[in-house]
């Protein structure tokens, strides 16, 4: 798929944390759009996608002057009370264009100089390894959440063919572990996986969040229902995995390997 890159200067960057992310004072999106184009992405059913003529995943807006805007907004927000930031709620801060544009890195540099009380970095990209130097400076004020929906590469290719391979994500988690960066593996949404999944993550993290379409798409699964996701499960003859109780299978497998206090379900796993 050809990707269209646009450049825009936003009026603001920090938005109030609401709904699923109401535990945060703010959300922060370095980009609009995401070229990983995951088939099940709930953002496909949000205005940011629905009001664009182009297909979701085919475009991305780079936010210019982001560092200066964030520096100004962050100082103002901190003067009013605790600041907790979720980055990002409707894009991946480490999608491919970030390698060149470095908007996310510039934002991290601002936050190193003017630290929020807490920063949650949600990504599925091994590119996060590039910024370990900055993440390290934030200490226990940061947590990186690496999406690893499955340990099966064939499943990943079926549902998210444009997203990074699973092996690269596991290597990124290992690098974060070795650097002492607080991190978690996020099995969200739950996709078909092997019985060995938990064992593969055990050496890499001491915290796992498990979520699915029905709990985590912000509408009780209604947004996902409007996408052709069930058809993908039918093609693989794995329709039992498209079920509100499917996450329990994964949870029980993980409970055999991780302590219960290391496992978090849905919203609890994303809280500050």
Short mmCIF file of N, CA, C and O in Angstrom, two decimals, residues 7 12 20 24 28 73 82 84 96 99 114 116 125 131 150 152 156 178 186 197 203 234 243 267:
data_model
loop_
_atom_site.label_atom_id
_atom_site.label_comp_id
_atom_site.label_asym_id
_atom_site.label_seq_id
_atom_site.Cartn_x
_atom_site.Cartn_y
_atom_site.Cartn_z
N UNK A 7 1.93 17.10 6.22
CA UNK A 7 2.56 17.87 7.29
C UNK A 7 1.60 18.96 7.75
O UNK A 7 1.15 19.78 6.94
N UNK A 12 -3.06 22.20 19.34
CA UNK A 12 -2.76 21.62 20.65
C UNK A 12 -2.26 20.19 20.47
O UNK A 12 -2.48 19.57 19.41
N UNK A 20 -12.11 5.17 28.26
CA UNK A 20 -11.22 4.06 28.63
C UNK A 20 -9.95 4.58 29.29
O UNK A 20 -9.35 3.89 30.11
N UNK A 24 -6.00 8.90 33.11
CA UNK A 24 -4.93 9.82 32.73
C UNK A 24 -5.44 11.24 32.66
O UNK A 24 -6.59 11.48 32.26
N UNK A 28 -1.71 11.93 24.33
CA UNK A 28 -0.78 12.62 23.44
C UNK A 28 -0.54 11.76 22.21
O UNK A 28 -0.10 10.62 22.31
N UNK A 73 2.49 23.57 26.56
CA UNK A 73 1.30 22.97 27.17
C UNK A 73 1.63 22.20 28.44
O UNK A 73 0.85 22.20 29.40
N UNK A 82 -1.21 17.27 38.99
CA UNK A 82 -0.46 16.13 38.45
C UNK A 82 -0.77 15.90 36.97
O UNK A 82 -1.91 16.06 36.53
N UNK A 84 -0.44 13.06 34.00
CA UNK A 84 -0.17 11.69 33.57
C UNK A 84 -0.58 11.60 32.11
O UNK A 84 -1.67 12.03 31.73
N UNK A 96 6.35 3.59 11.13
CA UNK A 96 7.53 3.73 10.26
C UNK A 96 8.01 5.15 10.02
O UNK A 96 9.22 5.41 10.01
N UNK A 99 10.85 6.95 12.14
CA UNK A 99 12.28 6.74 11.94
C UNK A 99 12.93 7.95 11.26
O UNK A 99 14.08 8.29 11.54
N UNK A 114 11.13 18.39 31.24
CA UNK A 114 9.95 18.84 32.00
C UNK A 114 9.09 17.61 32.27
O UNK A 114 8.04 17.39 31.65
N UNK A 116 6.59 14.70 33.17
CA UNK A 116 5.24 14.52 33.69
C UNK A 116 5.33 13.59 34.90
O UNK A 116 6.37 12.97 35.15
N UNK A 125 6.06 -1.37 18.02
CA UNK A 125 7.21 -1.23 17.14
C UNK A 125 8.55 -1.38 17.85
O UNK A 125 8.80 -0.72 18.87
N UNK A 131 15.07 4.94 21.44
CA UNK A 131 14.93 5.99 22.44
C UNK A 131 15.16 5.51 23.86
O UNK A 131 14.75 6.18 24.83
N UNK A 150 -0.10 -12.09 19.85
CA UNK A 150 0.03 -13.53 19.64
C UNK A 150 1.51 -13.86 19.52
O UNK A 150 2.34 -12.97 19.34
N UNK A 152 2.21 -16.31 17.33
CA UNK A 152 2.19 -17.00 16.04
C UNK A 152 2.35 -16.00 14.89
O UNK A 152 1.48 -15.16 14.67
N UNK A 156 -0.20 -13.26 12.95
CA UNK A 156 0.15 -11.84 12.81
C UNK A 156 0.05 -11.39 11.35
O UNK A 156 -0.53 -10.34 11.05
N UNK A 178 16.92 -5.20 29.62
CA UNK A 178 18.35 -5.07 29.89
C UNK A 178 18.73 -3.64 30.28
O UNK A 178 19.70 -3.42 31.02
N UNK A 186 1.63 -6.47 26.21
CA UNK A 186 0.19 -6.25 26.14
C UNK A 186 -0.42 -7.17 25.09
O UNK A 186 -0.21 -6.97 23.89
N UNK A 197 2.92 -19.50 24.60
CA UNK A 197 2.99 -18.04 24.53
C UNK A 197 3.54 -17.44 25.83
O UNK A 197 4.47 -16.63 25.84
N UNK A 203 10.62 -14.60 30.39
CA UNK A 203 11.96 -14.04 30.65
C UNK A 203 12.06 -12.54 30.33
O UNK A 203 13.06 -11.91 30.70
N UNK A 234 -13.13 -16.72 10.47
CA UNK A 234 -13.79 -17.78 9.69
C UNK A 234 -12.83 -18.36 8.65
O UNK A 234 -12.81 -19.57 8.42
N UNK A 243 -14.77 -14.48 20.53
CA UNK A 243 -15.80 -14.74 21.54
C UNK A 243 -15.44 -13.96 22.80
O UNK A 243 -14.26 -13.85 23.14
N UNK A 267 -8.67 -2.52 31.08
CA UNK A 267 -8.36 -1.16 31.49
C UNK A 267 -7.35 -1.10 32.63
O UNK A 267 -6.51 -0.20 32.67
#
